[in-house]
Amino acid sequence: MTPDTTDEDLREALALGAETVPGTWSDPVPLSHRPKLPGFPTHVFPNWLAQYVAAVAEETQTPPDLAGTLALSVLAAAAGGRSVVQVRGRWREPTNLFAVVALGPANRKSAVFSAMTGPLYEAEKLLVAEAAGRIVEAELTAKMAQEAADKAAAKAASADGPEKDGLVAEAIGLAQAAESLTVPPRPRLLADDATPEVIATLLAEQGGRLAVMSAEGGIFDIIAGRYSGTANMEVFLKGHAGDRLRVDRRSREEYVDAPALTMGLAVQPAVLEDIGKNRGFDGRGLLARFLYALPESLVGYRKISPEPVPAPVAARYEHNVTALTLSLAGWTDPAVLQLTADADGALKVFEHRIEPQLRAKGGRLGHVGKWAGKLIGVTARIAGLLHLAEHLDGAYGKPISAATMTAAIGLGDYFTDHALTVFDLMGADATQARARTLLEALAANGWESVSRRDLFAKLSRSEFPTVADLEPAVALLEEHGYLRIETPPRTGKRGRPPAPRYRIHPQVREGQV
């Protein structure tokens, strides 16, 4: 064997009955090692959006990841509940997103938030102004109808004789007519750190569309029930997936058939560490619904006099976001965005690449399977948003191109790399914790090699209830170079194949890790 021998060469040699194994090892990669994460691929955006994201990042001296991730949230706020991506068959993806950027203090998150979300507030003002007349008319009509019903009821109550039945019937008819009248709500696109109950009510009022945008992490405290005493995640879980939501109002019960809730948050990394300790978030799958960005802080390396955002670039961004929001605001049935055959082919290639990575044993994404299992769907959502941004006029009349899908896949890869590190930061990865326990056991016993049965016997049943719970942690240690899995050759006899043995890195045996 040579220093270049791979694990696959090792397994093949052992299967052939080789008497020796590679005698050299590379230094193991620490379990806490965080690889350098990729920068935000701003180039995947349409030109008008890419220019603005880059300009905001320059002016505020912040990583482009912050403005770029918020740009996706802004597009989702404009299009969520008003468009869906027709993937294939009955598979449709809504175009709302949950996204969170983690950056430390003094990174000017509020300034970037203001720059990115400003057009949404402007669009909201325009929608309110446009609806004002209709709201006043509806309020007056409803008031007059209720007064007429009340008068009719009073008249019927005081009547006697043969005319009473007719007056009662008239009063009932007027009461039913008054009850059927509704006053349209004041248009609302955005909410801040509102309670789940308020968010559910707003979703019902706004036809299923709402965006929660905040430069703080307080919303996680609210979801966890810090103020109510009880965690309430239903509106967030169903609002992301588009599942029917029941809303209990004071006077009646309502259903939102296809809620589309968008969340765009910027928090400090410590907030992610804290929510990672709340097993309710992970157990219900809330953490699996977010796109994560963990850029490097520029504090200490910022320019003192950066270039401001060029006025034409800012004006074009504000106009385009406002126009997109207003153009979709009136849609009751969502616009259906189709894929070209080539776009569908690109997505299938991505699916083929990701699927093996989801395996619990040895898969790169197996330990974050809840999150990674949604990656293909969220990539389709991103493709729909990029398509709308690329074709601001009549995007629903054009199919999503292969180039747009490829751009969305690039963002999917970016968010995957960041999610792996964020889940490690949150400590929400049970496999990581078990791998550390396993490494401690290997170091304590000083084995050169050990059978799976003997290793399992040394471990706590509370942390490793079954042998199956051992395997993902072993696979992670093998990936990091702490051990090698030896597969003994078959003897030719019937029955189960020989159980694997684990050859341990010398540094582990010598207590150097």
Short mmCIF file of C-alpha atoms in Angstrom, two decimals:
data_model
loop_
_atom_site.label_atom_id
_atom_site.label_comp_id
_atom_site.label_asym_id
_atom_site.label_seq_id
_atom_site.Cartn_x
_atom_site.Cartn_y
_atom_site.Cartn_z
CA MET A 1 0.00 0.00 0.00
CA THR A 2 1.10 3.59 -0.65
CA PRO A 3 0.41 6.90 1.09
CA ASP A 4 -2.11 7.58 -1.70
CA THR A 5 -4.18 4.50 -0.84
CA THR A 6 -7.85 5.38 -0.51
CA ASP A 7 -10.47 3.93 1.80
CA GLU A 8 -11.95 2.16 -1.20
CA ASP A 9 -8.55 0.58 -1.95
CA LEU A 10 -8.42 -0.54 1.66
CA ARG A 11 -11.82 -2.21 1.55
CA GLU A 12 -10.97 -3.93 -1.72
CA ALA A 13 -7.66 -5.21 -0.33
CA LEU A 14 -9.34 -6.56 2.80
CA ALA A 15 -12.07 -8.19 0.75
CA LEU A 16 -9.37 -9.97 -1.25
CA GLY A 17 -7.75 -11.22 1.93
CA ALA A 18 -4.82 -8.88 2.02
CA GLU A 19 -2.72 -9.23 5.16
CA THR A 20 -1.63 -5.61 5.38
CA VAL A 21 -3.40 -2.28 5.54
CA PRO A 22 -2.14 1.18 4.77
CA GLY A 23 0.48 2.18 7.30
CA THR A 24 0.14 5.92 6.84
CA TRP A 25 -2.62 8.28 7.89
CA SER A 26 -3.36 11.89 7.10
CA ASP A 27 -4.09 14.17 10.03
CA PRO A 28 -7.80 13.92 10.92
CA VAL A 29 -10.03 16.89 10.28
CA PRO A 30 -11.40 18.24 13.60
CA LEU A 31 -15.14 17.73 14.07
CA SER A 32 -15.37 21.42 14.98
CA HIS A 33 -13.58 22.42 11.78
CA ARG A 34 -15.55 24.97 9.80
CA PRO A 35 -14.51 25.19 6.19
CA LYS A 36 -14.38 28.57 4.52
CA LEU A 37 -17.89 29.16 3.29
CA PRO A 38 -18.65 30.35 -0.24
CA GLY A 39 -19.57 33.97 -0.82
CA PHE A 40 -23.02 34.93 -2.01
CA PRO A 41 -23.35 34.36 -5.81
CA THR A 42 -24.74 37.80 -6.62
CA HIS A 43 -24.20 37.17 -10.34
CA VAL A 44 -27.20 34.78 -10.45
CA PHE A 45 -29.58 37.71 -10.05
CA PRO A 46 -30.95 39.73 -12.97
CA ASN A 47 -28.72 42.70 -13.68
CA TRP A 48 -30.90 45.33 -11.96
CA LEU A 49 -30.99 43.31 -8.76
CA ALA A 50 -27.36 42.20 -8.81
CA GLN A 51 -26.20 45.81 -9.22
CA TYR A 52 -28.28 46.99 -6.29
CA VAL A 53 -27.22 44.16 -3.96
CA ALA A 54 -23.57 44.85 -4.75
CA ALA A 55 -24.03 48.61 -4.33
CA VAL A 56 -25.78 48.26 -0.96
CA ALA A 57 -23.05 45.91 0.25
CA GLU A 58 -20.42 48.47 -0.81
CA GLU A 59 -22.16 51.48 0.72
CA THR A 60 -22.85 49.74 4.05
CA GLN A 61 -19.58 47.77 4.02
CA THR A 62 -21.43 44.55 4.75
CA PRO A 63 -21.08 41.10 3.18
CA PRO A 64 -23.18 40.75 -0.02
CA ASP A 65 -24.79 37.72 1.64
CA LEU A 66 -26.90 40.02 3.81
CA ALA A 67 -28.37 42.13 1.01
CA GLY A 68 -28.52 39.11 -1.32
CA THR A 69 -30.48 36.89 1.05
CA LEU A 70 -32.81 39.76 1.91
CA ALA A 71 -33.32 40.38 -1.81
CA LEU A 72 -34.73 36.86 -2.10
CA SER A 73 -36.98 37.55 0.89
CA VAL A 74 -38.20 40.77 -0.73
CA LEU A 75 -39.05 38.93 -3.97
CA ALA A 76 -40.84 36.28 -1.92
CA ALA A 77 -42.80 38.97 -0.05
CA ALA A 78 -43.90 40.40 -3.40
CA ALA A 79 -44.80 37.06 -5.00
CA GLY A 80 -45.71 34.75 -2.11
CA GLY A 81 -49.35 33.69 -2.29
CA ARG A 82 -49.62 35.15 -5.78
CA SER A 83 -47.55 32.66 -7.80
CA VAL A 84 -46.59 28.98 -7.73
CA VAL A 85 -44.05 26.92 -9.65
CA GLN A 86 -45.46 23.94 -11.54
CA VAL A 87 -42.62 21.45 -11.13
CA ARG A 88 -44.10 18.26 -12.57
CA GLY A 89 -47.30 16.28 -12.22
CA ARG A 90 -49.15 17.43 -9.11
CA TRP A 91 -46.00 18.85 -7.57
CA ARG A 92 -46.29 22.60 -7.15
CA GLU A 93 -44.14 24.87 -5.03
CA PRO A 94 -45.34 28.25 -3.69
CA THR A 95 -42.91 31.13 -3.97
CA ASN A 96 -42.66 32.15 -0.31
CA LEU A 97 -39.40 31.57 1.59
CA PHE A 98 -37.98 31.53 5.11
CA ALA A 99 -34.44 32.97 5.25
CA VAL A 100 -32.15 34.07 8.06
CA VAL A 101 -28.72 35.73 7.97
CA ALA A 102 -26.49 35.45 11.03
CA LEU A 103 -24.11 38.36 11.62
CA GLY A 104 -22.55 39.72 14.77
CA PRO A 105 -23.22 43.16 16.27
CA ALA A 106 -22.10 46.40 14.59
CA ASN A 107 -22.69 44.95 11.11
CA ARG A 108 -25.27 47.57 10.08
CA LYS A 109 -28.05 45.03 9.63
CA SER A 110 -30.76 47.66 10.14
CA ALA A 111 -29.31 49.89 7.42
CA VAL A 112 -29.33 47.02 4.92
CA PHE A 113 -32.84 46.02 5.97
CA SER A 114 -34.09 49.54 5.36
CA ALA A 115 -32.43 49.71 1.95
CA MET A 116 -33.81 46.35 0.82
CA THR A 117 -37.36 46.48 2.21
CA GLY A 118 -38.12 50.15 1.50
CA PRO A 119 -40.00 49.47 -1.77
CA LEU A 120 -42.27 46.96 -0.02
CA TYR A 121 -43.41 49.63 2.42
CA GLU A 122 -43.93 52.01 -0.49
CA ALA A 123 -46.02 49.41 -2.31
CA GLU A 124 -48.03 48.85 0.85
CA LYS A 125 -48.77 52.59 1.08
CA LEU A 126 -49.96 52.64 -2.53
CA LEU A 127 -52.20 49.62 -1.95
CA VAL A 128 -53.67 51.30 1.14
CA ALA A 129 -54.36 54.52 -0.79
CA GLU A 130 -55.97 52.61 -3.64
CA ALA A 131 -58.19 50.63 -1.27
CA ALA A 132 -59.21 53.59 0.91
CA GLY A 133 -62.28 54.51 -1.15
CA ARG A 134 -63.55 50.93 -1.33
CA ILE A 135 -63.07 50.47 2.42
CA VAL A 136 -65.03 53.65 3.28
CA GLU A 137 -67.85 52.67 0.90
CA ALA A 138 -68.02 49.14 2.32
CA GLU A 139 -68.02 50.45 5.91
CA LEU A 140 -70.85 52.86 5.18
CA THR A 141 -72.86 50.22 3.35
CA ALA A 142 -72.40 47.74 6.18
CA LYS A 143 -73.37 50.35 8.77
CA MET A 144 -76.53 51.33 6.88
CA ALA A 145 -77.47 47.68 6.37
CA GLN A 146 -77.06 46.94 10.08
CA GLU A 147 -79.12 50.01 11.03
CA ALA A 148 -81.88 48.91 8.65
CA ALA A 149 -81.82 45.41 10.13
CA ASP A 150 -81.98 46.79 13.67
CA LYS A 151 -84.94 49.03 12.82
CA ALA A 152 -86.75 46.15 11.15
CA ALA A 153 -86.12 43.93 14.16
CA ALA A 154 -87.46 46.59 16.53
CA LYS A 155 -90.55 47.11 14.37
CA ALA A 156 -91.22 43.38 14.19
CA ALA A 157 -90.79 43.02 17.93
CA SER A 158 -93.44 45.65 18.64
CA ALA A 159 -95.92 44.43 16.02
CA ASP A 160 -99.09 42.45 16.76
CA GLY A 161 -101.64 40.69 14.70
CA PRO A 162 -101.38 39.27 11.19
CA GLU A 163 -98.65 41.67 10.02
CA LYS A 164 -96.11 40.37 12.62
CA ASP A 165 -95.06 37.33 10.62
CA GLY A 166 -94.27 39.42 7.57
CA LEU A 167 -92.27 41.95 9.58
CA VAL A 168 -90.28 39.17 11.27
CA ALA A 169 -89.45 37.63 7.90
CA GLU A 170 -88.38 41.04 6.61
CA ALA A 171 -86.18 41.63 9.68
CA ILE A 172 -84.55 38.23 9.27
CA GLY A 173 -83.80 38.93 5.62
CA LEU A 174 -82.25 42.31 6.40
CA ALA A 175 -80.16 40.81 9.24
CA GLN A 176 -78.86 38.10 6.94
CA ALA A 177 -78.01 40.67 4.28
CA ALA A 178 -76.14 42.82 6.82
CA GLU A 179 -74.25 39.78 8.11
CA SER A 180 -73.14 38.85 4.59
CA LEU A 181 -71.50 42.22 3.96
CA THR A 182 -67.77 42.39 4.64
CA VAL A 183 -65.46 45.34 4.89
CA PRO A 184 -62.15 44.73 3.06
CA PRO A 185 -59.16 44.96 5.39
CA ARG A 186 -56.47 47.59 5.13
CA PRO A 187 -53.82 46.09 2.83
CA ARG A 188 -50.78 44.79 4.68
CA LEU A 189 -47.63 43.24 3.23
CA LEU A 190 -45.28 43.27 6.20
CA ALA A 191 -45.23 42.44 9.87
CA ASP A 192 -42.43 42.63 12.42
CA ASP A 193 -42.08 40.61 15.62
CA ALA A 194 -45.80 39.87 15.92
CA THR A 195 -47.26 37.01 17.92
CA PRO A 196 -48.32 33.82 16.10
CA GLU A 197 -51.95 34.67 16.79
CA VAL A 198 -51.62 38.11 15.20
CA ILE A 199 -49.76 36.65 12.22
CA ALA A 200 -52.51 34.06 11.72
CA THR A 201 -55.16 36.80 11.81
CA LEU A 202 -53.23 38.95 9.35
CA LEU A 203 -52.80 35.99 6.99
CA ALA A 204 -56.55 35.42 7.03
CA GLU A 205 -57.27 39.10 6.43
CA GLN A 206 -54.71 39.46 3.63
CA GLY A 207 -55.84 36.51 1.56
CA GLY A 208 -53.04 34.27 2.75
CA ARG A 209 -50.03 36.49 2.00
CA LEU A 210 -47.76 38.09 4.60
CA ALA A 211 -44.05 38.68 5.20
CA VAL A 212 -42.33 38.87 8.58
CA MET A 213 -39.18 40.94 8.12
CA SER A 214 -36.99 41.82 11.09
CA ALA A 215 -33.40 42.82 11.81
CA GLU A 216 -33.65 41.18 15.25
CA GLY A 217 -34.20 37.64 16.47
CA GLY A 218 -37.11 38.39 18.79
CA ILE A 219 -39.54 36.43 16.64
CA PHE A 220 -37.86 33.20 17.75
CA ASP A 221 -38.51 34.08 21.39
CA ILE A 222 -42.15 34.73 20.55
CA ILE A 223 -42.52 31.44 18.68
CA ALA A 224 -40.94 29.58 21.60
CA GLY A 225 -43.58 31.03 23.92
CA ARG A 226 -41.39 33.26 26.06
CA TYR A 227 -44.28 35.67 26.57
CA SER A 228 -47.25 33.33 26.28
CA GLY A 229 -45.70 30.38 28.08
CA THR A 230 -46.59 28.00 25.25
CA ALA A 231 -44.74 27.40 21.98
CA ASN A 232 -46.93 28.07 18.95
CA MET A 233 -45.45 27.04 15.61
CA GLU A 234 -48.50 26.02 13.61
CA VAL A 235 -48.88 29.21 11.62
CA PHE A 236 -45.18 29.13 10.67
CA LEU A 237 -45.14 25.45 9.71
CA LYS A 238 -48.33 25.67 7.66
CA GLY A 239 -47.51 29.13 6.35
CA HIS A 240 -44.29 27.82 4.81
CA ALA A 241 -45.76 24.64 3.34
CA GLY A 242 -49.03 26.17 2.15
CA ASP A 243 -51.16 23.75 4.20
CA ARG A 244 -54.68 24.79 5.16
CA LEU A 245 -54.68 26.92 8.31
CA ARG A 246 -57.63 27.35 10.68
CA VAL A 247 -57.88 30.78 12.29
CA ASP A 248 -60.14 31.34 15.29
CA ARG A 249 -61.49 34.88 15.18
CA ARG A 250 -63.58 36.58 17.87
CA SER A 251 -66.81 36.31 15.90
CA ARG A 252 -66.13 33.34 13.61
CA GLU A 253 -63.77 30.63 12.50
CA GLU A 254 -61.92 31.03 9.18
CA TYR A 255 -59.76 28.85 6.98
CA VAL A 256 -56.82 30.02 4.91
CA ASP A 257 -56.64 27.44 2.14
CA ALA A 258 -53.09 28.12 0.95
CA PRO A 259 -51.23 30.44 3.32
CA ALA A 260 -47.95 31.84 2.03
CA LEU A 261 -45.84 33.26 4.83
CA THR A 262 -42.41 34.71 4.07
CA MET A 263 -39.76 35.36 6.72
CA GLY A 264 -36.62 37.42 6.20
CA LEU A 265 -34.53 37.78 9.35
CA ALA A 266 -31.09 38.99 10.34
CA VAL A 267 -29.89 37.80 13.74
CA GLN A 268 -26.71 37.47 15.75
CA PRO A 269 -25.05 34.03 15.63
CA ALA A 270 -25.73 33.64 19.36
CA VAL A 271 -29.46 33.61 18.56
CA LEU A 272 -28.98 30.54 16.38
CA GLU A 273 -27.04 28.84 19.15
CA ASP A 274 -29.91 29.54 21.55
CA ILE A 275 -32.68 28.25 19.27
CA GLY A 276 -30.61 25.16 18.55
CA LYS A 277 -31.06 24.26 22.21
CA ASN A 278 -34.85 24.32 21.81
CA ARG A 279 -35.59 20.79 20.65
CA GLY A 280 -39.16 21.82 19.92
CA PHE A 281 -38.00 23.87 16.95
CA ASP A 282 -36.07 20.97 15.46
CA GLY A 283 -38.58 18.31 16.44
CA ARG A 284 -41.45 20.11 14.70
CA GLY A 285 -39.29 20.85 11.70
CA LEU A 286 -39.26 24.65 11.96
CA LEU A 287 -35.47 24.90 11.62
CA ALA A 288 -35.62 22.75 8.48
CA ARG A 289 -37.69 25.39 6.70
CA PHE A 290 -35.10 28.18 6.78
CA LEU A 291 -32.40 29.09 4.30
CA TYR A 292 -29.29 30.03 6.28
CA ALA A 293 -26.46 32.43 5.50
CA LEU A 294 -23.45 32.77 7.80
CA PRO A 295 -21.14 35.34 6.17
CA GLU A 296 -17.87 36.57 7.61
CA SER A 297 -18.11 39.91 9.37
CA LEU A 298 -16.26 42.83 7.78
CA VAL A 299 -15.97 44.73 11.07
CA GLY A 300 -12.38 45.90 11.39
CA TYR A 301 -11.78 45.72 7.64
CA ARG A 302 -14.32 48.24 6.34
CA LYS A 303 -13.64 51.18 4.08
CA ILE A 304 -14.10 54.52 5.78
CA SER A 305 -15.52 56.35 2.75
CA PRO A 306 -17.22 53.77 0.53
CA GLU A 307 -19.05 54.56 -2.67
CA PRO A 308 -22.75 55.33 -2.15
CA VAL A 309 -25.43 53.46 -4.09
CA PRO A 310 -25.73 55.20 -7.49
CA ALA A 311 -29.06 57.00 -7.74
CA PRO A 312 -30.12 55.28 -11.01
CA VAL A 313 -29.38 51.84 -9.51
CA ALA A 314 -31.46 52.62 -6.42
CA ALA A 315 -34.30 54.12 -8.47
CA ARG A 316 -34.48 51.09 -10.74
CA TYR A 317 -34.57 48.71 -7.77
CA GLU A 318 -37.31 50.67 -6.03
CA HIS A 319 -39.38 50.91 -9.21
CA ASN A 320 -39.04 47.23 -10.11
CA VAL A 321 -39.85 45.84 -6.66
CA THR A 322 -42.83 48.17 -6.29
CA ALA A 323 -44.10 47.34 -9.78
CA LEU A 324 -43.74 43.58 -9.23
CA THR A 325 -45.58 43.78 -5.91
CA LEU A 326 -48.44 45.82 -7.31
CA SER A 327 -48.76 43.70 -10.46
CA LEU A 328 -49.33 40.55 -8.40
CA ALA A 329 -51.35 42.11 -5.56
CA GLY A 330 -54.69 41.61 -7.29
CA TRP A 331 -54.24 37.92 -8.09
CA THR A 332 -56.68 35.71 -6.20
CA ASP A 333 -55.76 32.49 -7.97
CA PRO A 334 -51.95 32.33 -8.09
CA ALA A 335 -50.05 32.70 -11.36
CA VAL A 336 -48.71 29.30 -12.39
CA LEU A 337 -45.09 29.38 -13.56
CA GLN A 338 -44.19 26.46 -15.85
CA LEU A 339 -40.75 24.93 -16.47
CA THR A 340 -39.21 24.43 -19.88
CA ALA A 341 -38.12 20.87 -20.63
CA ASP A 342 -34.50 21.96 -20.23
CA ALA A 343 -35.23 23.59 -16.86
CA ASP A 344 -36.91 20.42 -15.69
CA GLY A 345 -33.90 18.45 -16.92
CA ALA A 346 -31.51 20.69 -14.96
CA LEU A 347 -33.59 20.23 -11.82
CA LYS A 348 -33.59 16.44 -12.29
CA VAL A 349 -29.79 16.44 -12.62
CA PHE A 350 -29.64 18.37 -9.33
CA GLU A 351 -32.01 15.85 -7.73
CA HIS A 352 -29.79 12.96 -8.87
CA ARG A 353 -26.79 14.72 -7.33
CA ILE A 354 -28.49 15.45 -4.02
CA GLU A 355 -30.38 12.19 -3.44
CA PRO A 356 -27.37 10.00 -2.51
CA GLN A 357 -26.22 12.73 -0.12
CA LEU A 358 -29.41 12.26 1.92
CA ARG A 359 -28.48 8.75 3.04
CA ALA A 360 -28.37 8.45 6.81
CA LYS A 361 -25.20 6.37 6.59
CA GLY A 362 -22.35 8.13 4.84
CA GLY A 363 -24.44 10.76 3.07
CA ARG A 364 -23.02 14.27 3.24
CA LEU A 365 -26.45 15.64 4.12
CA GLY A 366 -27.82 12.64 5.98
CA HIS A 367 -27.39 14.25 9.39
CA VAL A 368 -29.41 17.31 8.29
CA GLY A 369 -31.98 15.26 6.42
CA LYS A 370 -34.99 17.30 7.53
CA TRP A 371 -33.47 20.41 5.99
CA ALA A 372 -31.90 18.76 2.94
CA GLY A 373 -35.10 16.91 2.13
CA LYS A 374 -36.69 20.25 1.28
CA LEU A 375 -33.76 21.48 -0.83
CA ILE A 376 -35.14 20.52 -4.25
CA GLY A 377 -38.48 22.14 -3.54
CA VAL A 378 -36.96 25.34 -2.21
CA THR A 379 -34.67 25.50 -5.27
CA ALA A 380 -37.77 25.40 -7.46
CA ARG A 381 -39.22 28.25 -5.40
CA ILE A 382 -36.05 30.29 -5.89
CA ALA A 383 -36.20 29.61 -9.64
CA GLY A 384 -39.72 31.03 -9.70
CA LEU A 385 -38.60 34.19 -7.89
CA LEU A 386 -35.62 34.69 -10.20
CA HIS A 387 -37.95 34.23 -13.17
CA LEU A 388 -40.32 36.90 -11.88
CA ALA A 389 -37.41 39.27 -11.32
CA GLU A 390 -36.06 38.59 -14.80
CA HIS A 391 -39.43 39.06 -16.54
CA LEU A 392 -41.13 41.85 -14.66
CA ASP A 393 -43.79 42.22 -17.35
CA GLY A 394 -45.90 39.10 -17.85
CA ALA A 395 -43.59 36.50 -16.33
CA TYR A 396 -46.55 34.13 -15.92
CA GLY A 397 -46.82 33.96 -19.73
CA LYS A 398 -43.26 32.65 -20.12
CA PRO A 399 -41.79 29.35 -18.86
CA ILE A 400 -38.82 29.23 -16.49
CA SER A 401 -35.65 28.70 -18.53
CA ALA A 402 -32.77 26.30 -17.94
CA ALA A 403 -30.49 29.28 -17.28
CA THR A 404 -32.78 30.50 -14.50
CA MET A 405 -32.97 27.02 -12.98
CA THR A 406 -29.18 26.74 -13.10
CA ALA A 407 -28.93 30.06 -11.26
CA ALA A 408 -31.37 28.77 -8.62
CA ILE A 409 -29.31 25.61 -8.22
CA GLY A 410 -26.24 27.79 -7.62
CA LEU A 411 -28.11 29.45 -4.77
CA GLY A 412 -29.21 26.03 -3.52
CA ASP A 413 -25.57 24.94 -3.31
CA TYR A 414 -24.64 28.17 -1.51
CA PHE A 415 -27.35 27.73 1.11
CA THR A 416 -26.46 24.05 1.54
CA ASP A 417 -22.85 24.83 2.45
CA HIS A 418 -23.98 27.49 4.90
CA ALA A 419 -26.71 25.30 6.42
CA LEU A 420 -24.21 22.56 7.26
CA THR A 421 -22.14 25.02 9.28
CA VAL A 422 -25.16 26.68 10.89
CA PHE A 423 -26.60 23.38 12.09
CA ASP A 424 -23.23 22.61 13.62
CA LEU A 425 -23.28 26.05 15.29
CA MET A 426 -26.77 25.44 16.63
CA GLY A 427 -25.74 22.10 18.04
CA ALA A 428 -28.90 20.72 16.51
CA ASP A 429 -27.00 17.87 14.89
CA ALA A 430 -27.31 14.75 17.04
CA THR A 431 -24.80 12.93 14.85
CA GLN A 432 -22.12 15.49 15.69
CA ALA A 433 -22.75 15.02 19.42
CA ARG A 434 -22.68 11.24 19.13
CA ALA A 435 -19.50 11.37 17.05
CA ARG A 436 -17.78 13.32 19.81
CA THR A 437 -18.90 10.75 22.39
CA LEU A 438 -17.66 7.97 20.15
CA LEU A 439 -14.29 9.68 19.68
CA GLU A 440 -13.89 9.96 23.46
CA ALA A 441 -14.60 6.23 23.84
CA LEU A 442 -12.05 5.34 21.15
CA ALA A 443 -9.39 7.49 22.80
CA ALA A 444 -10.12 6.13 26.27
CA ASN A 445 -9.78 2.48 25.21
CA GLY A 446 -6.70 2.88 23.00
CA TRP A 447 -7.82 0.29 20.45
CA GLU A 448 -5.84 -0.25 17.27
CA SER A 449 -8.93 -1.83 15.82
CA VAL A 450 -12.27 -2.81 17.33
CA SER A 451 -15.34 -4.74 16.27
CA ARG A 452 -18.66 -3.00 16.01
CA ARG A 453 -20.06 -5.23 18.77
CA ASP A 454 -17.22 -4.50 21.20
CA LEU A 455 -17.45 -0.79 20.51
CA PHE A 456 -21.22 -0.76 21.00
CA ALA A 457 -20.80 -2.57 24.32
CA LYS A 458 -18.72 0.36 25.66
CA LEU A 459 -21.34 2.99 24.86
CA SER A 460 -24.29 4.32 26.84
CA ARG A 461 -27.68 2.91 25.80
CA SER A 462 -29.23 6.31 26.53
CA GLU A 463 -27.20 7.90 23.73
CA PHE A 464 -26.84 4.84 21.49
CA PRO A 465 -30.02 2.77 21.99
CA THR A 466 -29.30 0.52 18.98
CA VAL A 467 -26.44 -0.35 16.67
CA ALA A 468 -28.23 1.65 13.97
CA ASP A 469 -27.68 4.78 16.08
CA LEU A 470 -23.96 4.05 16.02
CA GLU A 471 -23.54 3.94 12.26
CA PRO A 472 -24.08 7.64 11.32
CA ALA A 473 -21.52 8.70 13.97
CA VAL A 474 -19.02 6.13 12.67
CA ALA A 475 -19.56 7.37 9.11
CA LEU A 476 -18.88 10.96 10.24
CA LEU A 477 -15.65 9.92 12.02
CA GLU A 478 -14.56 8.05 8.91
CA GLU A 479 -15.29 11.12 6.78
CA HIS A 480 -13.09 13.20 9.11
CA GLY A 481 -10.30 10.61 9.02
CA TYR A 482 -10.45 9.34 12.61
CA LEU A 483 -11.04 5.73 11.63
CA ARG A 484 -11.32 3.38 8.68
CA ILE A 485 -14.03 0.81 8.24
CA GLU A 486 -12.68 -2.66 7.47
CA THR A 487 -15.01 -5.10 5.78
CA PRO A 488 -13.72 -8.64 6.42
CA PRO A 489 -13.86 -11.06 3.47
CA ARG A 490 -16.69 -13.51 3.30
CA THR A 491 -15.88 -17.05 4.41
CA GLY A 492 -18.12 -18.67 1.84
CA LYS A 493 -20.43 -20.03 4.53
CA ARG A 494 -24.11 -19.28 4.72
CA GLY A 495 -25.53 -16.75 7.13
CA ARG A 496 -24.87 -13.12 7.84
CA PRO A 497 -21.79 -11.49 6.35
CA PRO A 498 -18.99 -10.72 8.81
CA ALA A 499 -19.55 -7.55 10.84
CA PRO A 500 -17.21 -4.66 10.04
CA ARG A 501 -14.26 -3.67 12.22
CA TYR A 502 -12.96 -0.18 12.77
CA ARG A 503 -9.25 0.60 12.48
CA ILE A 504 -8.44 3.63 14.63
CA HIS A 505 -6.16 6.53 13.72
CA PRO A 506 -2.88 6.40 15.73
CA GLN A 507 -3.42 9.94 17.04
CA VAL A 508 -6.69 8.80 18.63
CA ARG A 509 -5.00 5.83 20.32
CA GLU A 510 -2.22 8.06 21.60
CA GLY A 511 -4.58 10.69 22.98
CA GLN A 512 -3.46 13.41 20.58
CA VAL A 513 -6.95 14.49 19.46
#
